[in-house]
Amino acid sequence: MPLCSAWEDAVAVGVAVAVAVAVAVAVAVAVAVAVAVAVAVALPLALATEVSTPFQRSLWRRARAWSVSRLPVHRSVQQRWLRRYPHRGRLLRCRTTAR
């Protein structure tokens, strides 16, 4: 039985390293695809479901209030809101448009 030469040892080590790198790349790609699929499936479901926690509800409420506060409000709508919510007068004062 002949002894392996240094060249054969180097080839064997190179093949082992190449296989290890290929396996590592395959695992990394598989994990990345799994994460991408999980996000693609979970994100629409999370956005479609009703907001559950009080903190999330408060965030949605604040975001909605901010976006509504950027819109102009007709004077009649402002008067109706002021009758309904008198404490919000300072919020509505700057947004009136008389059409």
Protein backbone atom coordinates (compact mmCIF):
# COMPACT_ATOMS: atom_id res chain seq x y z
CA MET A 1 0.00 0.00 0.00
CA PRO A 2 1.71 3.20 -1.15
CA LEU A 3 1.91 6.25 1.09
CA CYS A 4 0.03 9.41 0.01
CA SER A 5 2.20 12.21 -1.27
CA ALA A 6 1.99 15.79 -0.10
CA TRP A 7 0.24 16.72 -3.34
CA GLU A 8 -2.53 14.20 -2.74
CA ASP A 9 -2.89 15.47 0.83
CA ALA A 10 -3.23 19.03 -0.44
CA VAL A 11 -5.88 17.98 -2.97
CA ALA A 12 -7.79 16.12 -0.27
CA VAL A 13 -7.67 19.14 2.06
CA GLY A 14 -8.75 21.45 -0.79
CA VAL A 15 -11.68 19.22 -1.66
CA ALA A 16 -12.71 19.05 2.01
CA VAL A 17 -12.55 22.85 2.34
CA ALA A 18 -14.51 23.32 -0.91
CA VAL A 19 -17.22 20.93 0.29
CA ALA A 20 -17.40 22.68 3.67
CA VAL A 21 -17.73 26.10 2.01
CA ALA A 22 -20.39 24.79 -0.37
CA VAL A 23 -22.39 23.33 2.53
CA ALA A 24 -22.08 26.58 4.51
CA VAL A 25 -23.25 28.66 1.53
CA ALA A 26 -26.16 26.27 0.93
CA VAL A 27 -27.22 26.51 4.58
CA ALA A 28 -26.96 30.32 4.53
CA VAL A 29 -29.05 30.54 1.36
CA ALA A 30 -31.63 28.16 2.82
CA VAL A 31 -31.88 30.22 6.01
CA ALA A 32 -32.19 33.46 4.02
CA VAL A 33 -34.95 31.99 1.86
CA ALA A 34 -36.77 30.67 4.92
CA VAL A 35 -36.61 34.07 6.62
CA ALA A 36 -37.80 35.83 3.45
CA VAL A 37 -40.73 33.45 3.07
CA ALA A 38 -41.63 33.79 6.76
CA VAL A 39 -41.61 37.59 6.50
CA ALA A 40 -43.57 37.52 3.24
CA VAL A 41 -46.23 35.35 4.86
CA ALA A 42 -46.31 36.89 8.34
CA LEU A 43 -46.23 40.58 7.40
CA PRO A 44 -49.52 40.69 5.47
CA LEU A 45 -51.15 38.56 8.14
CA ALA A 46 -49.89 40.88 10.86
CA LEU A 47 -51.11 43.93 8.98
CA ALA A 48 -54.46 42.34 8.13
CA THR A 49 -55.28 41.23 11.66
CA GLU A 50 -56.77 43.61 14.18
CA VAL A 51 -54.25 45.49 16.27
CA SER A 52 -54.26 43.70 19.57
CA THR A 53 -52.29 45.42 22.30
CA PRO A 54 -53.24 48.77 23.82
CA PHE A 55 -49.82 50.15 22.91
CA GLN A 56 -50.31 49.24 19.23
CA ARG A 57 -53.81 50.73 19.31
CA SER A 58 -52.43 53.96 20.74
CA LEU A 59 -49.77 54.08 18.03
CA TRP A 60 -52.40 53.63 15.31
CA ARG A 61 -54.60 56.26 16.97
CA ARG A 62 -51.75 58.77 17.13
CA ALA A 63 -50.73 58.10 13.53
CA ARG A 64 -54.33 58.48 12.35
CA ALA A 65 -54.76 61.69 14.36
CA TRP A 66 -51.55 63.10 12.91
CA SER A 67 -52.56 62.32 9.34
CA VAL A 68 -56.04 63.75 9.88
CA SER A 69 -54.57 66.86 11.48
CA ARG A 70 -52.73 67.63 8.22
CA LEU A 71 -56.03 67.83 6.27
CA PRO A 72 -57.98 71.06 5.87
CA VAL A 73 -61.37 71.07 7.59
CA HIS A 74 -64.40 72.88 6.24
CA ARG A 75 -65.90 75.48 8.59
CA SER A 76 -69.20 73.61 8.98
CA VAL A 77 -67.34 70.43 9.87
CA GLN A 78 -65.26 72.39 12.34
CA GLN A 79 -68.36 73.79 14.01
CA ARG A 80 -69.90 70.33 14.26
CA TRP A 81 -66.69 68.96 15.77
CA LEU A 82 -66.48 71.83 18.22
CA ARG A 83 -70.04 71.15 19.39
CA ARG A 84 -69.24 67.47 19.77
CA TYR A 85 -65.69 67.85 21.16
CA PRO A 86 -65.29 71.31 22.70
CA HIS A 87 -61.87 70.48 24.20
CA ARG A 88 -60.42 69.98 20.70
CA GLY A 89 -60.90 73.58 19.65
CA ARG A 90 -57.20 74.44 19.57
CA LEU A 91 -56.53 71.43 17.33
CA LEU A 92 -59.09 72.55 14.77
CA ARG A 93 -58.43 76.28 14.79
CA CYS A 94 -55.55 76.27 12.31
CA ARG A 95 -57.10 73.90 9.81
CA THR A 96 -60.24 75.75 8.73
CA THR A 97 -60.94 76.37 5.06
CA ALA A 98 -64.04 78.32 4.05
CA ARG A 99 -65.26 76.97 0.74
